[in-house]
């Protein structure tokens, strides 16, 4: 199975590394600008891709005709979104043979959209959910492929919750890709 990977920051870098370690063929890596000096992100998808000798793409508009043509020419079996913030439109959604999957750090459909970990903490949830689902035209509305719950402690900060998802997502993604490949 040939994968086009799109991601950013820690989640993206860790997931990309795990896919490579699992022998998944990565056709290329789509990145976003990662210049946020006030963030707590430690890793870079761009740096990981360069170190791994992978082709990089950094489209301003992931749905623009130039990038759409590039994806079409690559002909990926699957596209993976891991910490990628641009919303994928229907023309790109239709290209990968096995679809596009997205990693979402919240229980769906309850925590659709941005900042699901923050909202879980604000709402006093005792459990969080790491979810992998198919991308669809409606944000965070595609069929769920895998979910894994984790505890949220009374004193957990967003950094604590984020770290729990970083511990879960990489292997979870590898397992889902292997299942789709089989």
Tab-separated table of C-alpha atoms in Angstrom:
chain	number	residue	atom	x	y	z
A	1	UNK	CA	0.000	0.000	0.000
A	2	UNK	CA	1.381	3.380	-1.031
A	3	UNK	CA	0.602	6.257	1.316
A	4	UNK	CA	0.650	10.014	0.932
A	5	UNK	CA	1.203	11.406	4.425
A	6	UNK	CA	0.030	14.863	5.534
A	7	UNK	CA	0.883	16.078	8.992
A	8	UNK	CA	2.518	18.524	11.308
A	9	UNK	CA	4.251	18.855	14.625
A	10	UNK	CA	4.734	16.081	17.208
A	11	UNK	CA	1.789	13.870	16.262
A	12	UNK	CA	2.683	13.977	12.589
A	13	UNK	CA	6.393	13.337	13.131
A	14	UNK	CA	5.832	10.401	15.489
A	15	UNK	CA	3.212	8.813	13.244
A	16	UNK	CA	5.385	9.241	10.147
A	17	UNK	CA	8.323	7.589	11.928
A	18	UNK	CA	6.165	4.653	13.024
A	19	UNK	CA	4.796	4.133	9.518
A	20	UNK	CA	8.323	4.132	8.107
A	21	UNK	CA	9.527	1.729	10.831
A	22	UNK	CA	6.605	-0.578	9.957
A	23	UNK	CA	7.730	-0.672	6.316
A	24	UNK	CA	4.830	1.360	4.930
A	25	UNK	CA	5.730	2.907	1.557
A	26	UNK	CA	5.414	6.684	1.832
A	27	UNK	CA	5.041	8.377	-1.579
A	28	UNK	CA	5.549	11.840	-0.157
A	29	UNK	CA	4.872	14.101	2.790
A	30	UNK	CA	2.588	17.112	2.801
A	31	UNK	CA	3.616	19.666	5.411
A	32	UNK	CA	2.382	22.937	6.817
A	33	UNK	CA	4.341	25.844	8.206
A	34	UNK	CA	5.446	24.979	11.735
A	35	UNK	CA	6.701	28.385	12.849
A	36	UNK	CA	4.870	28.895	16.142
A	37	UNK	CA	7.422	30.192	18.679
A	38	UNK	CA	4.934	30.005	21.573
A	39	UNK	CA	3.918	26.391	21.038
A	40	UNK	CA	4.922	23.320	23.010
A	41	UNK	CA	5.612	21.289	19.861
A	42	UNK	CA	9.001	19.612	19.853
A	43	UNK	CA	9.021	17.737	16.556
A	44	UNK	CA	8.795	18.636	12.893
A	45	UNK	CA	7.254	16.556	10.119
A	46	UNK	CA	9.338	18.479	7.603
A	47	UNK	CA	12.584	17.598	9.394
A	48	UNK	CA	11.515	13.946	9.763
A	49	UNK	CA	10.679	13.744	6.046
A	50	UNK	CA	13.980	15.341	5.010
A	51	UNK	CA	15.972	13.001	7.273
A	52	UNK	CA	14.103	10.061	5.717
A	53	UNK	CA	14.736	11.238	2.147
A	54	UNK	CA	11.044	11.694	1.339
A	55	UNK	CA	9.575	14.103	-1.195
A	56	UNK	CA	8.007	17.172	0.433
A	57	UNK	CA	4.948	19.158	-0.595
A	58	UNK	CA	3.875	22.398	1.104
A	59	UNK	CA	0.796	23.659	-0.727
A	60	UNK	CA	-0.712	26.949	0.391
A	61	UNK	CA	-4.072	25.506	-0.632
A	62	UNK	CA	-4.294	21.731	-0.409
A	63	UNK	CA	-7.398	21.869	-2.634
A	64	UNK	CA	-5.817	24.014	-5.361
A	65	UNK	CA	-5.570	22.597	-8.877
A	66	UNK	CA	-1.760	22.411	-8.835
A	67	UNK	CA	-1.639	20.233	-5.736
A	68	UNK	CA	-4.691	18.233	-6.812
A	69	UNK	CA	-2.847	17.360	-10.045
A	70	UNK	CA	0.236	16.372	-8.020
A	71	UNK	CA	-1.797	14.017	-5.816
A	72	UNK	CA	-3.498	12.559	-8.858
A	73	UNK	CA	-0.131	11.880	-10.528
A	74	UNK	CA	1.200	10.202	-7.359
A	75	UNK	CA	-1.821	7.868	-7.311
A	76	UNK	CA	-1.750	7.025	-3.591
A	77	UNK	CA	-3.672	4.043	-2.294
A	78	UNK	CA	-4.274	5.899	0.978
A	79	UNK	CA	-3.730	9.363	2.379
A	80	UNK	CA	-3.133	9.866	6.100
A	81	UNK	CA	-3.858	13.127	7.942
A	82	UNK	CA	-2.012	13.423	11.240
A	83	UNK	CA	-2.172	16.869	12.760
A	84	UNK	CA	-2.916	18.416	9.380
A	85	UNK	CA	-5.103	21.504	9.697
A	86	UNK	CA	-6.317	22.163	6.152
A	87	UNK	CA	-9.731	20.755	5.304
A	88	UNK	CA	-9.612	18.349	2.373
A	89	UNK	CA	-12.180	19.004	-0.352
A	90	UNK	CA	-14.169	16.463	-2.381
A	91	UNK	CA	-11.815	16.417	-5.386
A	92	UNK	CA	-8.824	15.368	-3.238
A	93	UNK	CA	-11.018	13.036	-1.141
A	94	UNK	CA	-11.837	11.046	-4.277
A	95	UNK	CA	-8.242	10.404	-5.387
A	96	UNK	CA	-6.762	7.784	-2.982
A	97	UNK	CA	-8.102	4.334	-3.835
A	98	UNK	CA	-8.583	3.359	-0.174
A	99	UNK	CA	-9.650	6.833	0.941
A	100	UNK	CA	-8.207	9.352	3.351
A	101	UNK	CA	-7.957	8.698	7.069
A	102	UNK	CA	-7.643	11.284	9.817
A	103	UNK	CA	-6.361	11.131	13.379
A	104	UNK	CA	-8.649	13.039	15.739
A	105	UNK	CA	-7.970	13.485	19.456
A	106	UNK	CA	-11.587	13.380	20.561
A	107	UNK	CA	-14.662	11.177	20.797
A	108	UNK	CA	-16.717	11.449	17.642
A	109	UNK	CA	-19.238	12.787	16.920
A	110	UNK	CA	-19.429	14.535	20.309
A	111	UNK	CA	-16.065	16.336	20.013
A	112	UNK	CA	-16.027	17.183	16.309
A	113	UNK	CA	-13.932	20.123	15.127
A	114	UNK	CA	-10.994	21.920	16.682
A	115	UNK	CA	-9.519	21.633	20.176
A	116	UNK	CA	-11.248	18.394	21.250
A	117	UNK	CA	-8.720	17.727	24.027
A	118	UNK	CA	-9.269	21.200	25.473
A	119	UNK	CA	-13.029	20.732	25.407
A	120	UNK	CA	-12.777	17.336	27.088
A	121	UNK	CA	-10.823	18.952	29.952
A	122	UNK	CA	-13.166	21.980	30.156
A	123	UNK	CA	-16.190	19.662	30.261
A	124	UNK	CA	-14.679	17.590	33.074
A	125	UNK	CA	-14.450	14.354	31.095
A	126	UNK	CA	-12.786	11.491	32.937
A	127	UNK	CA	-11.918	9.718	29.678
A	128	UNK	CA	-10.546	10.999	26.404
A	129	UNK	CA	-10.593	9.243	23.057
A	130	UNK	CA	-8.071	8.880	20.264
A	131	UNK	CA	-10.009	8.280	17.043
A	132	UNK	CA	-9.010	7.311	13.517
A	133	UNK	CA	-11.737	7.817	10.943
A	134	UNK	CA	-12.243	8.273	7.237
A	135	UNK	CA	-12.151	11.892	6.097
A	136	UNK	CA	-15.409	13.024	4.546
A	137	UNK	CA	-16.829	16.206	3.059
A	138	UNK	CA	-18.224	17.117	6.471
A	139	UNK	CA	-15.473	17.703	9.056
A	140	UNK	CA	-14.885	14.762	11.429
A	141	UNK	CA	-17.973	12.969	10.130
A	142	UNK	CA	-16.506	9.954	8.303
A	143	UNK	CA	-16.817	6.347	9.406
A	144	UNK	CA	-14.739	5.458	12.467
A	145	UNK	CA	-12.007	2.867	11.936
A	146	UNK	CA	-10.570	2.717	15.459
A	147	UNK	CA	-11.006	4.321	18.867
A	148	UNK	CA	-8.942	4.046	21.998
A	149	UNK	CA	-9.895	5.613	25.313
A	150	UNK	CA	-7.471	6.949	27.882
A	151	UNK	CA	-7.939	8.407	31.389
A	152	UNK	CA	-8.051	12.126	32.031
A	153	UNK	CA	-7.034	12.874	35.614
A	154	UNK	CA	-8.532	15.645	37.693
A	155	UNK	CA	-5.296	17.639	37.546
A	156	UNK	CA	-4.304	16.777	33.973
A	157	UNK	CA	-3.298	19.739	31.830
A	158	UNK	CA	-3.627	19.980	28.066
A	159	UNK	CA	0.034	18.937	27.856
A	160	UNK	CA	-0.728	15.782	29.874
A	161	UNK	CA	-3.691	14.884	27.669
A	162	UNK	CA	-1.753	15.677	24.492
A	163	UNK	CA	1.073	13.381	25.633
A	164	UNK	CA	-1.400	10.556	26.210
A	165	UNK	CA	-2.582	10.859	22.604
A	166	UNK	CA	1.029	10.920	21.399
A	167	UNK	CA	1.593	7.646	23.259
A	168	UNK	CA	-1.450	6.079	21.563
A	169	UNK	CA	-1.724	7.380	17.993
A	170	UNK	CA	1.489	6.107	16.322
A	171	UNK	CA	0.916	2.375	16.901
A	172	UNK	CA	-2.830	2.766	16.473
A	173	UNK	CA	-2.207	4.267	13.027
A	174	UNK	CA	0.183	1.481	12.025
A	175	UNK	CA	-2.433	-1.096	13.063
A	176	UNK	CA	-5.176	0.622	11.028
A	177	UNK	CA	-2.951	0.909	7.933
A	178	UNK	CA	-2.013	-2.767	8.211
A	179	UNK	CA	-5.697	-3.711	8.490
A	180	UNK	CA	-6.561	-1.625	5.434
A	181	UNK	CA	-3.653	-3.144	3.502
A	182	UNK	CA	-4.851	-6.661	4.342
